[in-house]
mmCIF file of C-alpha atoms in Angstrom:
data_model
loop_
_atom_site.group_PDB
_atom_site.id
_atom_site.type_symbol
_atom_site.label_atom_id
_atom_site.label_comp_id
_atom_site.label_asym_id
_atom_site.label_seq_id
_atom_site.Cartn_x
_atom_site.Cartn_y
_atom_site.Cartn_z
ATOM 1 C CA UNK P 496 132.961 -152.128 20.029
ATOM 2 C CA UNK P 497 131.392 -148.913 19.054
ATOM 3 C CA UNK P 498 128.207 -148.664 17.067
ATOM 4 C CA UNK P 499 127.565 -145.931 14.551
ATOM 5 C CA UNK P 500 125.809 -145.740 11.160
ATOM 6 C CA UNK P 501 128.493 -147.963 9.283
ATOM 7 C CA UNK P 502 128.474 -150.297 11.867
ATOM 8 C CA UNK P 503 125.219 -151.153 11.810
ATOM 9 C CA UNK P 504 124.955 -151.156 7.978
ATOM 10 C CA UNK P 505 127.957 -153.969 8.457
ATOM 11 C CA UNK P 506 126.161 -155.935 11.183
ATOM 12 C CA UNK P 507 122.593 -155.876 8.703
ATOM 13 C CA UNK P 508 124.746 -156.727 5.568
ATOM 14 C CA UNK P 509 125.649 -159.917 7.887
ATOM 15 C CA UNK P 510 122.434 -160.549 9.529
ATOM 16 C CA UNK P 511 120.752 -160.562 5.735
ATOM 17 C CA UNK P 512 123.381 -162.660 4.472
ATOM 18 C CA UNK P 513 122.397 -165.554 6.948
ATOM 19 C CA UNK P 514 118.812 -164.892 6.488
ATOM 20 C CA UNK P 515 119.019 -165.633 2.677
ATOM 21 C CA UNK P 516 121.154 -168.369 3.235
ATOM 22 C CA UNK P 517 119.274 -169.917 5.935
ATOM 23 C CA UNK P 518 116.280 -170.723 4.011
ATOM 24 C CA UNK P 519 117.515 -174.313 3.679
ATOM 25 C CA UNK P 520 118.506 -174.047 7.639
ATOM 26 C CA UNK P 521 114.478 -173.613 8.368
ATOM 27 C CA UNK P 522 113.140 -176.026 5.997
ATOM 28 C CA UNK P 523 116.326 -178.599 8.237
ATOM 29 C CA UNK P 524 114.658 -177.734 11.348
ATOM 30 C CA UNK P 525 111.101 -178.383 9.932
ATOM 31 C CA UNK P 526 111.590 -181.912 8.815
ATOM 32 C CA UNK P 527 113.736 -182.737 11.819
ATOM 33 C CA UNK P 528 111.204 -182.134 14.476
ATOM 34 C CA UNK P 529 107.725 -183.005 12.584
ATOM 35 C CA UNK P 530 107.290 -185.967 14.511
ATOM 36 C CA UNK P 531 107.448 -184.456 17.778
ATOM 37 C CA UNK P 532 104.569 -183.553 19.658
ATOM 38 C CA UNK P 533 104.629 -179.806 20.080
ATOM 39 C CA UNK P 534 106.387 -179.286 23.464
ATOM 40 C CA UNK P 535 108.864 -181.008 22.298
ATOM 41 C CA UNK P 536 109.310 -179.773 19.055
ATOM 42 C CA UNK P 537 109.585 -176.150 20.137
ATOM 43 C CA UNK P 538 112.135 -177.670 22.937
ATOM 44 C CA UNK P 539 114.038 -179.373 20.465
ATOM 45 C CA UNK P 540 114.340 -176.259 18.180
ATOM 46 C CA UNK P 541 115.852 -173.981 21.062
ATOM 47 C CA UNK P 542 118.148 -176.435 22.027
ATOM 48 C CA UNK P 543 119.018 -177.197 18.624
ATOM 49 C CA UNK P 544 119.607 -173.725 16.809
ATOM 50 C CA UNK P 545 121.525 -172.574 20.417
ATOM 51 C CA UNK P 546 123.664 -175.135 20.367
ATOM 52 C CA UNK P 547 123.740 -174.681 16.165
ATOM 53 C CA UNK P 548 124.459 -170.954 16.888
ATOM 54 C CA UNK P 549 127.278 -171.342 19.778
ATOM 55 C CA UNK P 550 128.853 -174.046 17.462
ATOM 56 C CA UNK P 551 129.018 -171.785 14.083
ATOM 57 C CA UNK P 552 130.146 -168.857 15.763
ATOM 58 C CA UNK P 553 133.428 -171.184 16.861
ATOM 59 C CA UNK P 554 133.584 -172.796 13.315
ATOM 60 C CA UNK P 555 133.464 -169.240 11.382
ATOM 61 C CA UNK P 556 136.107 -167.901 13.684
ATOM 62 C CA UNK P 557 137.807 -170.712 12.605
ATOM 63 C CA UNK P 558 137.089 -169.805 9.291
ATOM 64 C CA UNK P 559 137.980 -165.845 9.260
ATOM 65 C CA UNK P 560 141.480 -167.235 10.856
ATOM 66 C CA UNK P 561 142.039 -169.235 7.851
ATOM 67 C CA UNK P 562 141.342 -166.756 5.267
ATOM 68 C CA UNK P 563 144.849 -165.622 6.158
ATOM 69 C CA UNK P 564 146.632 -168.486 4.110
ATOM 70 C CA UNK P 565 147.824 -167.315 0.471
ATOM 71 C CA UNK P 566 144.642 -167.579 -2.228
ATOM 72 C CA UNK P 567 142.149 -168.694 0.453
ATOM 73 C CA UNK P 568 140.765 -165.565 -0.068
ATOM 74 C CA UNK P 569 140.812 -165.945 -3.396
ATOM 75 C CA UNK P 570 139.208 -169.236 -3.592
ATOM 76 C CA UNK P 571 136.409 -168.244 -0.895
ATOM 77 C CA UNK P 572 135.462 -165.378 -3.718
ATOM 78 C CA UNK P 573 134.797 -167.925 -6.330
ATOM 79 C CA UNK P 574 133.060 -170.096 -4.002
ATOM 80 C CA UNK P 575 130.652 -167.281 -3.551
ATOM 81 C CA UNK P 576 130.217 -166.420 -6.829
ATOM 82 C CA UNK P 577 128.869 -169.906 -6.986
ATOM 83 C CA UNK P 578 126.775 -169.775 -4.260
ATOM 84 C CA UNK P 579 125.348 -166.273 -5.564
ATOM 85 C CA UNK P 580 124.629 -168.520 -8.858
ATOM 86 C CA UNK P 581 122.959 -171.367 -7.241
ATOM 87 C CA UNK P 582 120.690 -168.789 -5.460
ATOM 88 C CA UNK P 583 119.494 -166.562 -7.824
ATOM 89 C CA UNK P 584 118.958 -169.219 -10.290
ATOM 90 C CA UNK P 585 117.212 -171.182 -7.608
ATOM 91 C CA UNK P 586 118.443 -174.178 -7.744
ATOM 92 C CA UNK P 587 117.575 -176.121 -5.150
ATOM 93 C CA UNK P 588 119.322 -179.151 -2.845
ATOM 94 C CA UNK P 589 117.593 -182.173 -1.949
ATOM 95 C CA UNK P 590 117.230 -182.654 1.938
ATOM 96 C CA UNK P 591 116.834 -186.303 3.066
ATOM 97 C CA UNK P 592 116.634 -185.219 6.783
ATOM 98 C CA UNK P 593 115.361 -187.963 8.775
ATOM 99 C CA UNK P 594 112.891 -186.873 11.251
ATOM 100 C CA UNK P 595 113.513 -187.588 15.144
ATOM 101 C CA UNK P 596 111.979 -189.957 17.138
ATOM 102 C CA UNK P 597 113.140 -188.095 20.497
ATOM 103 C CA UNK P 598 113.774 -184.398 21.853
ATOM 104 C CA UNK P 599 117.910 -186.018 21.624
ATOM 105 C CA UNK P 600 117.570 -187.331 18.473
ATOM 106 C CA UNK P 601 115.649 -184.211 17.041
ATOM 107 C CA UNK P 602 118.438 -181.456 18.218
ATOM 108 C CA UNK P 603 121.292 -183.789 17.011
ATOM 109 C CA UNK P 604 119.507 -183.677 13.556
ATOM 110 C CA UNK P 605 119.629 -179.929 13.593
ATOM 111 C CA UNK P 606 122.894 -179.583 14.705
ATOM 112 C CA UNK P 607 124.605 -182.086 12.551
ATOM 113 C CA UNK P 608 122.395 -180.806 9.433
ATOM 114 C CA UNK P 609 123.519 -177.342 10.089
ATOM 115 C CA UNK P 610 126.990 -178.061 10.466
ATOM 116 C CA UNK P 611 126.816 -179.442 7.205
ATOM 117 C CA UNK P 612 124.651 -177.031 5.579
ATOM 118 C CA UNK P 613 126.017 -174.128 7.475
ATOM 119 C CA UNK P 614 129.322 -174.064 5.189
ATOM 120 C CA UNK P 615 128.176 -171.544 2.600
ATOM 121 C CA UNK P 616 127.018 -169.316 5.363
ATOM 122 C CA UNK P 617 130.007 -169.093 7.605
ATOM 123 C CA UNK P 618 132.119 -168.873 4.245
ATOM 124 C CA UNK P 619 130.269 -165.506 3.519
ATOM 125 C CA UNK P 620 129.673 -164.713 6.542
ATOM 126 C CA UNK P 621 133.806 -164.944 7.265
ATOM 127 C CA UNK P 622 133.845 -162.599 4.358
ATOM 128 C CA UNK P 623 131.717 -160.035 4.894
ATOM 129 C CA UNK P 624 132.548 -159.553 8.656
ATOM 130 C CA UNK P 625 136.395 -158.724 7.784
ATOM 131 C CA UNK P 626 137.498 -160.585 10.796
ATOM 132 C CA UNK P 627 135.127 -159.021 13.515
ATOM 133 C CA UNK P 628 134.391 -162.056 15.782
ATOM 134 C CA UNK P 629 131.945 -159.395 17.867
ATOM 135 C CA UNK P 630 129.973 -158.473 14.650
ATOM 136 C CA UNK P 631 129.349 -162.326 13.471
ATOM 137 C CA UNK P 632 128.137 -163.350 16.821
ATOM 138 C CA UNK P 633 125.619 -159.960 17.059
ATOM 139 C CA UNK P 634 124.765 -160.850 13.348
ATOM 140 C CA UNK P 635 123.936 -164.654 14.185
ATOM 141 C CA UNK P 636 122.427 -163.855 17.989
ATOM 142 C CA UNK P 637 119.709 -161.870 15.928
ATOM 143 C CA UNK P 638 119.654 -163.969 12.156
ATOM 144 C CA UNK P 639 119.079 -167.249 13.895
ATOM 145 C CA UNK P 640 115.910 -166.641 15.950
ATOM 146 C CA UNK P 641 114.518 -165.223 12.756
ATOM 147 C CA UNK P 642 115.248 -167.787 10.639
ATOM 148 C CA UNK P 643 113.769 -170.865 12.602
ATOM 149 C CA UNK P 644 110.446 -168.308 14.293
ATOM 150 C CA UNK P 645 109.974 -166.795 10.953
ATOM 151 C CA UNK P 646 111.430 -169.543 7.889
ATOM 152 C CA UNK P 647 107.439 -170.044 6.715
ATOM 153 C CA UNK P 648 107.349 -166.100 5.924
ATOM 154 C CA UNK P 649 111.238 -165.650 4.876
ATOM 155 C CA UNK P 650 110.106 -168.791 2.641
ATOM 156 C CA UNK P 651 106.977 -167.269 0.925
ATOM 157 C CA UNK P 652 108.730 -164.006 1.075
ATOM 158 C CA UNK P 653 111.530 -165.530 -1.138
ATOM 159 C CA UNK P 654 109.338 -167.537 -3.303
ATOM 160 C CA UNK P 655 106.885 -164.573 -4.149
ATOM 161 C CA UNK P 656 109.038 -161.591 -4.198
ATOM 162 C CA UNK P 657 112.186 -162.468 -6.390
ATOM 163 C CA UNK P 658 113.334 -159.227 -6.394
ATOM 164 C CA UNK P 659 115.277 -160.396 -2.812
ATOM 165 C CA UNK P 660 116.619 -163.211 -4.359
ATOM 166 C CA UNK P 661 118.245 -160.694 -6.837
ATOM 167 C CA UNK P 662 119.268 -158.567 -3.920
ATOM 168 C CA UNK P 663 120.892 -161.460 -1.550
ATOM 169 C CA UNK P 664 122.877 -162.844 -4.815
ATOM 170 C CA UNK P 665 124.077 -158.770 -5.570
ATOM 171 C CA UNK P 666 124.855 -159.173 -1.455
ATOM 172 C CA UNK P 667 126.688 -162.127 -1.839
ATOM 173 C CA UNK P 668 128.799 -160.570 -4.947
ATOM 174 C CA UNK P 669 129.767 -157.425 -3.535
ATOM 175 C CA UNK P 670 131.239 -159.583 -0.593
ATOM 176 C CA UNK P 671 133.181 -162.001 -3.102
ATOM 177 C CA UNK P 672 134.324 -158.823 -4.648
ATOM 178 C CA UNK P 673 135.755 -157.769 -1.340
ATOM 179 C CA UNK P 674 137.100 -161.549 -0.525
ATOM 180 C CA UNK P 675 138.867 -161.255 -4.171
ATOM 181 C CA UNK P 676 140.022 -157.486 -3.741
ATOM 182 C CA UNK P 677 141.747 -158.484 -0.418
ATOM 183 C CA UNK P 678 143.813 -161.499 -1.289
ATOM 184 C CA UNK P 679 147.547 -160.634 -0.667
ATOM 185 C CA UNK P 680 148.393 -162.111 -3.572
ATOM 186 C CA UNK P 681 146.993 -159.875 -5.959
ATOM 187 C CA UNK P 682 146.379 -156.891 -3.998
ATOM 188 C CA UNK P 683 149.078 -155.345 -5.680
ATOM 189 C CA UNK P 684 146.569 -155.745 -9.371
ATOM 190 C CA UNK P 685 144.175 -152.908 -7.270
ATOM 191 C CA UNK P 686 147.000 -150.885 -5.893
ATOM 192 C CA UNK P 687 148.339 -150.542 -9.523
ATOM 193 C CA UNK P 688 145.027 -150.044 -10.990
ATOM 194 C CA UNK P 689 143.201 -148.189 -8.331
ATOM 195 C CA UNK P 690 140.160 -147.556 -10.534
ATOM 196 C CA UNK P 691 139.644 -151.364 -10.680
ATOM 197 C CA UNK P 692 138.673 -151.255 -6.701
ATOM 198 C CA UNK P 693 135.602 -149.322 -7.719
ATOM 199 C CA UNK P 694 134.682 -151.049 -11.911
ATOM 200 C CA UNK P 695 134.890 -154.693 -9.790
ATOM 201 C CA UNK P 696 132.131 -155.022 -7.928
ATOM 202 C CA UNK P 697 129.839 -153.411 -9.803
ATOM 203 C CA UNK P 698 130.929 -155.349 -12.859
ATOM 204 C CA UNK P 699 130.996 -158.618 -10.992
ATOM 205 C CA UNK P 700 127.624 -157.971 -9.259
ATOM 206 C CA UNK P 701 126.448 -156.974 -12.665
ATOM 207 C CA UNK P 702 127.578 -160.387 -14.548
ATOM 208 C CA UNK P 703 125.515 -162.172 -11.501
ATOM 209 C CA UNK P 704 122.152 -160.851 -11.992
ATOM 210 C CA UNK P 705 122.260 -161.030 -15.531
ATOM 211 C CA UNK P 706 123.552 -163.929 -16.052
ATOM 212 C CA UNK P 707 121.293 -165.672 -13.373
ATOM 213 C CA UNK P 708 118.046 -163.542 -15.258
ATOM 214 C CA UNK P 709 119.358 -164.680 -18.432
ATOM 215 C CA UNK P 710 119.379 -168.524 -16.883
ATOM 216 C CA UNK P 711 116.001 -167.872 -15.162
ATOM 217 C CA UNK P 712 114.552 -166.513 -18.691
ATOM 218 C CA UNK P 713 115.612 -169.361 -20.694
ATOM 219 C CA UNK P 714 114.498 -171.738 -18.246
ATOM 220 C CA UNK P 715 110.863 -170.294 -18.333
ATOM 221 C CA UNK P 716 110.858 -169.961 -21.767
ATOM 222 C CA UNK P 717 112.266 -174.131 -21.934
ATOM 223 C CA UNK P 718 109.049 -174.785 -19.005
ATOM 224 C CA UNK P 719 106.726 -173.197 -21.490
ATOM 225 C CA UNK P 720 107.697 -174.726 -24.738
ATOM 226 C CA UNK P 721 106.849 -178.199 -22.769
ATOM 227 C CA UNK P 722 103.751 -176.990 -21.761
#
């Protein structure tokens, strides 16, 4: 595995991938462990994101080896284009994480919880890393400690400065772009139209922000009218 300039640009494309995604992650580990005292919360959240982290790298290798059946591909593109939606537009999901009782009880919370939760990053993740088992785990190894030591700041961060909401969902499209540009299938649609592998992403990240600004507009507007 040799690093150079693109390298590293690949392994930071996935390492801020799983930090906008893991906002959710954090705000998990929070609410799991508030009732322990604080040994044994900050024992419960190294057992629990290692083991969460060990875990996901297995399940996203087992995704990246199933982007090889027909229109997977295709269908993980879309599925990001959602997720790029539901993030810019901010629309949150309800957590109704039940707090442990006991170090056991806390880390099975966090693993579980991310498991669950943890979908929409491996999916992108998957994508994004083109298959590089090596790259995911570097990009995770370094994303995960962030996310759970520093989730109150990547929170405020997020909530104050929406411009990196903006930038994570333009992330997030320019790898769906890729996902959709790769499927066997309809390779041969890019290979005909070369062009297209260049108008694509930026028209697809383009339809993203604006339609999730458009979205976020009228929904401020909607806010203030009730006011």
């Amino acid at each position: 595995m040799s690093f150079d300039l693109d390298t590293l640009l690949f392994i930071l494309k996935i390492i801020f991938i799983d930090i906008i995604l893991g906002g959710d992650n954090a705000v998990v580990i929070a609410l799991a462990c508030r009732r322990l005292e604080e040994k044994k919360r900050n024992e419960a959240i190294l057992l629990g994101t290692g083991i969460a982290v060990i875990i996901r790298i297995a399940l996203t290798a087992i995704v990246v080896s199933l982007l090889n059946i027909p229109y997977l591909l295709l269908a993980g593109g879309f599925f990001l284009i959602i997720i790029a939606i539901r993030l810019i537009t901010n629309r949150q999901e309800k957590h109704n994480i039940r707090a442990g009782i006991s170090l056991v009880a806390a880390v099975r919370t966090i693993v579980l919880a991310d498991m669950v939760m943890g979908f929409d990053n491996m999916l992108a993740i998957a994508g994004a890393s083109k298959g590089h088992i090596g790259y995911i785990a570097i990009g995770l190894i370094f994303s995960v400690p962030i996310i759970v030591w520093g989730s109150k700041i990547i929170l405020i961060a997020m909530e104050h400065v929406p411009f990196l909401i903006y930038v994570g969902g333009g992330i997030l499209g320019y790898t769906a772009s890729e996902m959709i540009m790769d499927e066997q299938e309809i390779r041969w649609i890019f290979e005909t139209y070369p062009q297209l592998t260049h108008i694509f992403p930026i028209l697809l990240i383009a339809a993203l922000l604006v339609t999730g600004w458009l979205y976020n507009l009228f929904s401020s507007w909607k806010f203030a009218k009730r006011s």
